[in-house]
């Protein structure tokens, strides 16, 4: 049930009066769903003439915490909660392409092109152009093509133009056999051209069915025979892509665990997962996390992340999901 307008206005006033008090703001934002957070942004700007997202991002860019009272990571995280999903992913994509030291955050881009519906990707591309006056597809093409992730991303970008209504079992069997015959079924390395062709011509649901069919026909996953072989960077990238397509909760649980333990350097991954999956499959991700690592996500966050407003926000988001689902 939507909140009444007067309640939104009351929350906006409380938020306005809470700048500089991280715990109060975290309590407000973490108690709302994402649609309510976006409504708060809209009403706050009407009342006070300032966009709270811009206030937070200005604070984070200037590293000026005096007004908001937040750390850089918390300011960015709270701003993400108030963006619509397409705008948020457009910002994530742009940030991924502009990583420091001329590197690209390929995994953030892979998540967008494998774990979003084609209609969502189209909206992301529109939001990207609207916000940055650039074409996302062209920016990906312009990345250094020697990187295997770039070639895979170009193929996945094309795959979202494959609009067949239903995944075809016949196509899945044919593609599974091609993958076997040009990989495990012959000596030598995986045939990159064949893999890229299939990735570029099939929708994500079709690719998911293909990898499921491969396992049904040959008795193990497509990436199983690659685990103990050194086929190079392309195959390493393909293993990540297949995991994202076939088992997003497992991929995201492993990503969150890496963030908590400090074994991955992607500083934005924790909040990217917590926000983008909050109303999609975060409950399932938490279940996989507990089964795989023997501890609830919220407990791991509380015990492992450094104390401060960022930990409190992550903990609040994880706890809210558990509470909402009875977990």
Coordinates of C-alpha atoms in Angstrom, one line a residue:
X1 CA 0.0 0.0 0.0
X2 CA 1.4 3.4 -1.0
X3 CA 2.1 5.9 1.7
X4 CA -0.2 8.9 1.9
X5 CA 1.2 12.2 0.6
X6 CA 1.3 13.8 4.1
X7 CA 3.5 10.9 5.3
X8 CA 5.9 11.4 2.4
X9 CA 6.1 15.1 3.3
X10 CA 6.7 14.3 7.0
X11 CA 9.5 11.9 6.0
X12 CA 11.1 14.5 3.7
X13 CA 11.0 17.0 6.6
X14 CA 12.7 14.5 8.9
X15 CA 15.3 13.8 6.2
X16 CA 15.9 17.5 5.7
X17 CA 16.4 18.0 9.4
X18 CA 18.7 14.9 9.7
X19 CA 21.5 16.0 7.3
X20 CA 24.7 15.5 9.3
X21 CA 23.1 12.6 11.3
X22 CA 24.0 9.4 9.4
X23 CA 22.1 7.0 11.7
X24 CA 18.8 8.9 11.2
X25 CA 19.0 9.1 7.5
X26 CA 20.0 5.4 7.2
X27 CA 17.0 4.5 9.3
X28 CA 14.7 6.5 7.1
X29 CA 16.0 5.2 3.7
X30 CA 16.5 1.6 4.7
X31 CA 12.9 1.3 6.0
X32 CA 11.4 2.3 2.6
X33 CA 11.2 0.2 -0.5
X34 CA 12.8 1.6 -3.7
X35 CA 9.6 3.0 -5.2
X36 CA 9.1 4.9 -1.9
X37 CA 12.7 6.1 -2.0
X38 CA 12.1 7.5 -5.5
X39 CA 8.9 9.2 -4.4
X40 CA 10.8 10.8 -1.5
X41 CA 13.4 12.2 -3.9
X42 CA 10.6 13.7 -6.0
X43 CA 8.7 15.3 -3.1
X44 CA 11.8 16.5 -1.4
X45 CA 12.9 18.4 -4.5
X46 CA 9.5 20.0 -4.8
X47 CA 9.5 21.1 -1.1
X48 CA 13.1 22.2 -0.8
X49 CA 14.2 22.9 -4.3
X50 CA 17.1 20.6 -4.1
X51 CA 17.6 17.1 -5.5
X52 CA 18.8 14.9 -2.6
X53 CA 20.6 12.6 -5.0
X54 CA 22.7 15.5 -6.3
X55 CA 23.3 16.7 -2.7
X56 CA 24.7 13.2 -1.8
X57 CA 26.8 12.9 -5.0
X58 CA 28.2 16.4 -4.6
X59 CA 29.2 15.5 -1.1
X60 CA 30.9 12.3 -2.2
X61 CA 32.7 13.9 -5.2
X62 CA 34.0 16.8 -3.1
X63 CA 34.8 14.5 -0.2
X64 CA 33.0 17.0 2.0
X65 CA 31.2 15.1 4.7
X66 CA 30.3 18.1 6.8
X67 CA 26.8 18.6 5.4
X68 CA 25.7 15.0 5.0
X69 CA 27.8 13.5 7.7
X70 CA 28.4 10.4 5.5
X71 CA 31.4 8.6 4.2
X72 CA 31.9 8.6 0.4
X73 CA 30.6 5.1 0.0
X74 CA 27.5 5.7 2.1
X75 CA 26.6 8.9 0.1
X76 CA 26.9 7.0 -3.1
X77 CA 24.9 4.1 -1.7
X78 CA 22.0 6.3 -0.5
X79 CA 21.9 8.1 -3.9
X80 CA 21.5 4.7 -5.6
X81 CA 18.4 3.9 -3.5
X82 CA 16.7 7.0 -5.0
X83 CA 17.4 6.3 -8.7
X84 CA 15.1 4.3 -10.9
X85 CA 16.5 0.9 -11.9
X86 CA 17.4 2.0 -15.4
X87 CA 19.0 5.2 -14.4
X88 CA 21.0 3.4 -11.7
X89 CA 22.3 0.8 -14.1
X90 CA 23.2 3.5 -16.6
X91 CA 25.2 5.2 -13.9
X92 CA 26.8 1.9 -12.9
X93 CA 27.7 1.3 -16.5
X94 CA 29.3 4.7 -17.0
X95 CA 31.3 4.4 -13.8
X96 CA 32.4 0.9 -14.9
X97 CA 33.7 2.4 -18.1
X98 CA 35.5 5.2 -16.3
X99 CA 37.3 3.2 -13.6
X100 CA 40.6 4.7 -12.4
X101 CA 43.9 3.9 -14.0
X102 CA 42.3 3.3 -17.4
X103 CA 40.8 0.0 -16.3
X104 CA 37.2 -1.1 -16.9
X105 CA 35.0 -2.8 -14.4
X106 CA 34.0 -5.6 -16.7
X107 CA 32.1 -7.6 -14.1
X108 CA 29.7 -4.7 -13.4
X109 CA 28.9 -4.5 -17.1
X110 CA 28.6 -8.3 -17.4
X111 CA 26.0 -8.2 -14.6
X112 CA 23.9 -5.7 -16.5
X113 CA 23.9 -7.6 -19.8
X114 CA 23.3 -11.1 -18.3
X115 CA 21.1 -10.4 -15.3
X116 CA 18.6 -8.0 -16.7
X117 CA 15.7 -8.5 -19.1
X118 CA 16.1 -7.3 -22.7
X119 CA 13.4 -4.7 -22.1
X120 CA 15.3 -3.5 -19.1
X121 CA 18.6 -3.3 -21.1
X122 CA 16.8 -1.2 -23.8
X123 CA 15.7 1.2 -21.0
X124 CA 19.2 1.3 -19.6
X125 CA 20.6 2.3 -23.0
X126 CA 18.0 5.0 -23.3
X127 CA 18.8 6.3 -19.8
X128 CA 22.5 6.2 -20.5
X129 CA 22.1 8.3 -23.6
X130 CA 19.7 10.7 -21.9
X131 CA 22.1 11.2 -19.0
X132 CA 25.5 11.1 -20.7
X133 CA 24.7 11.9 -24.4
X134 CA 26.5 8.8 -25.5
X135 CA 25.6 5.4 -26.8
X136 CA 26.4 2.5 -24.4
X137 CA 26.9 0.0 -27.2
X138 CA 29.4 2.3 -28.9
X139 CA 31.3 2.9 -25.6
X140 CA 31.6 -0.8 -25.1
X141 CA 32.8 -1.3 -28.7
X142 CA 35.5 1.4 -28.2
X143 CA 37.0 -0.5 -25.3
X144 CA 40.3 -2.2 -26.1
X145 CA 39.2 -5.3 -28.1
X146 CA 42.2 -7.4 -27.0
X147 CA 40.4 -8.0 -23.7
X148 CA 38.1 -11.1 -23.8
X149 CA 35.5 -9.4 -21.7
X150 CA 35.1 -6.7 -24.3
X151 CA 34.4 -9.2 -27.0
X152 CA 31.9 -11.0 -24.8
X153 CA 30.2 -7.8 -23.9
X154 CA 29.8 -6.8 -27.6
X155 CA 28.2 -10.2 -28.2
X156 CA 25.9 -10.0 -25.2
X157 CA 24.9 -6.5 -26.2
X158 CA 23.8 -7.9 -29.6
X159 CA 22.0 -10.8 -27.8
X160 CA 19.4 -8.4 -26.4
X161 CA 18.2 -7.8 -29.9
X162 CA 17.2 -11.4 -30.2
X163 CA 13.5 -11.1 -29.4
X164 CA 12.1 -14.6 -29.9
X165 CA 9.0 -15.0 -27.6
X166 CA 10.0 -18.4 -26.2
X167 CA 13.2 -20.3 -25.7
X168 CA 13.5 -23.1 -28.2
X169 CA 14.5 -26.6 -27.1
X170 CA 15.6 -27.4 -30.6
X171 CA 17.9 -24.4 -30.8
X172 CA 19.2 -25.2 -27.3
X173 CA 20.1 -28.8 -28.4
X174 CA 21.8 -27.6 -31.6
X175 CA 23.8 -25.0 -29.7
X176 CA 24.8 -27.4 -26.9
X177 CA 26.1 -29.8 -29.5
X178 CA 28.1 -27.1 -31.2
X179 CA 29.6 -26.0 -27.9
X180 CA 30.6 -29.6 -27.2
X181 CA 32.0 -30.3 -30.6
X182 CA 34.1 -27.1 -30.7
X183 CA 35.3 -27.4 -27.1
X184 CA 35.2 -30.5 -24.9
X185 CA 34.5 -32.8 -27.9
X186 CA 37.8 -32.0 -29.6
X187 CA 41.4 -31.5 -28.5
X188 CA 42.7 -27.9 -28.1
X189 CA 41.3 -24.7 -26.9
X190 CA 37.7 -23.6 -26.9
X191 CA 36.6 -22.1 -30.3
X192 CA 36.1 -18.5 -29.3
X193 CA 34.3 -17.6 -32.6
X194 CA 31.6 -20.2 -32.1
X195 CA 31.0 -19.2 -28.5
X196 CA 30.8 -15.5 -29.4
X197 CA 28.4 -16.3 -32.3
X198 CA 26.0 -18.1 -30.0
X199 CA 26.2 -15.4 -27.3
X200 CA 25.4 -12.7 -29.9
X201 CA 22.5 -14.5 -31.6
X202 CA 20.6 -15.9 -28.6
X203 CA 18.5 -14.1 -25.9
X204 CA 19.5 -14.7 -22.3
X205 CA 16.6 -17.1 -21.6
X206 CA 17.7 -19.1 -24.7
X207 CA 21.3 -19.2 -23.5
X208 CA 20.2 -20.3 -20.1
X209 CA 18.2 -23.2 -21.7
X210 CA 21.2 -24.0 -23.9
X211 CA 23.5 -24.4 -20.9
X212 CA 20.9 -26.4 -19.0
X213 CA 20.5 -28.7 -22.1
X214 CA 24.2 -29.1 -22.3
X215 CA 24.3 -30.4 -18.8
X216 CA 21.3 -32.8 -19.5
X217 CA 23.0 -34.2 -22.6
X218 CA 26.5 -34.5 -21.4
X219 CA 26.1 -35.1 -17.7
X220 CA 27.9 -32.0 -16.5
X221 CA 27.9 -28.2 -16.9
X222 CA 29.5 -26.5 -19.9
X223 CA 32.2 -25.0 -17.7
X224 CA 33.0 -28.2 -15.8
X225 CA 35.7 -29.5 -18.1
X226 CA 37.3 -26.0 -18.0
X227 CA 37.9 -26.0 -14.3
X228 CA 41.2 -27.8 -14.2
X229 CA 42.4 -26.6 -17.6
X230 CA 44.3 -23.4 -18.5
X231 CA 42.7 -22.2 -21.7
X232 CA 43.5 -18.5 -21.1
X233 CA 41.6 -15.3 -20.3
X234 CA 38.7 -15.9 -22.6
X235 CA 37.7 -19.1 -20.9
X236 CA 38.1 -17.5 -17.5
X237 CA 35.7 -14.7 -18.6
X238 CA 33.2 -17.3 -20.1
X239 CA 33.0 -19.1 -16.7
X240 CA 31.9 -15.8 -15.1
X241 CA 29.4 -15.1 -17.8
X242 CA 27.9 -18.6 -17.7
X243 CA 27.6 -18.4 -13.9
X244 CA 25.8 -15.1 -14.2
X245 CA 23.4 -16.5 -16.8
X246 CA 22.7 -19.8 -15.1
X247 CA 22.9 -19.1 -11.4
X248 CA 22.8 -15.4 -10.5
X249 CA 22.1 -16.0 -6.8
X250 CA 25.3 -18.1 -6.5
X251 CA 27.3 -15.5 -8.4
X252 CA 26.0 -12.7 -6.3
X253 CA 26.5 -14.6 -3.0
X254 CA 30.2 -15.2 -3.9
X255 CA 30.6 -11.6 -4.9
X256 CA 29.2 -10.4 -1.5
X257 CA 31.4 -12.9 0.3
X258 CA 34.4 -11.5 -1.6
X259 CA 33.5 -8.0 -0.6
X260 CA 33.1 -8.9 3.0
X261 CA 36.4 -10.7 3.2
X262 CA 38.2 -8.1 1.1
X263 CA 39.3 -10.6 -1.5
X264 CA 37.9 -8.6 -4.4
X265 CA 38.9 -5.0 -5.2
X266 CA 35.6 -3.9 -6.7
X267 CA 34.7 -1.3 -4.1
X268 CA 31.2 -0.7 -5.5
X269 CA 30.2 -4.3 -5.7
X270 CA 28.7 -4.7 -2.3
X271 CA 26.1 -1.9 -2.6
X272 CA 25.6 -2.6 -6.3
X273 CA 24.4 -6.1 -5.4
X274 CA 22.4 -5.1 -2.3
X275 CA 20.5 -2.4 -4.1
X276 CA 20.0 -3.9 -7.6
X277 CA 18.9 -7.3 -6.2
X278 CA 17.0 -6.1 -3.2
X279 CA 13.6 -6.5 -4.8
X280 CA 14.6 -9.2 -7.3
X281 CA 16.3 -12.1 -5.6
X282 CA 18.2 -10.9 -2.5
X283 CA 16.4 -13.3 -0.3
X284 CA 17.5 -16.2 -2.5
X285 CA 21.1 -14.8 -2.5
X286 CA 21.0 -14.7 1.3
X287 CA 19.9 -18.3 1.4
X288 CA 22.8 -19.4 -0.9
X289 CA 25.2 -17.3 1.2
X290 CA 24.2 -19.0 4.4
X291 CA 24.3 -22.5 2.8
X292 CA 27.7 -21.9 1.2
X293 CA 29.5 -20.0 4.0
X294 CA 27.6 -21.2 7.1
X295 CA 26.6 -17.8 8.3
X296 CA 23.8 -15.3 7.6
X297 CA 24.7 -12.4 5.4
X298 CA 23.7 -9.8 8.0
X299 CA 25.9 -11.5 10.6
X300 CA 28.8 -11.6 8.3
X301 CA 28.4 -7.9 7.5
X302 CA 28.2 -7.1 11.2
X303 CA 31.2 -9.1 12.2
X304 CA 33.5 -8.4 9.2
X305 CA 32.9 -4.9 7.8
X306 CA 34.6 -2.0 9.6
X307 CA 32.4 -0.1 12.0
X308 CA 30.7 3.0 10.6
X309 CA 27.8 4.4 8.7
X310 CA 28.4 2.2 5.6
X311 CA 28.3 -1.0 7.6
X312 CA 25.1 0.2 9.3
X313 CA 23.5 0.8 6.0
X314 CA 24.5 -2.6 4.5
X315 CA 23.4 -4.3 7.7
X316 CA 20.0 -2.5 7.7
X317 CA 19.3 -3.5 4.1
X318 CA 20.2 -7.1 4.8
X319 CA 18.1 -7.2 7.9
X320 CA 15.1 -5.5 6.2
X321 CA 15.1 -8.3 3.6
X322 CA 15.3 -11.0 6.2
X323 CA 12.5 -9.4 8.3
X324 CA 10.3 -8.9 5.3
X325 CA 10.5 -12.5 4.3
X326 CA 10.4 -14.0 7.7
X327 CA 14.1 -15.1 7.4

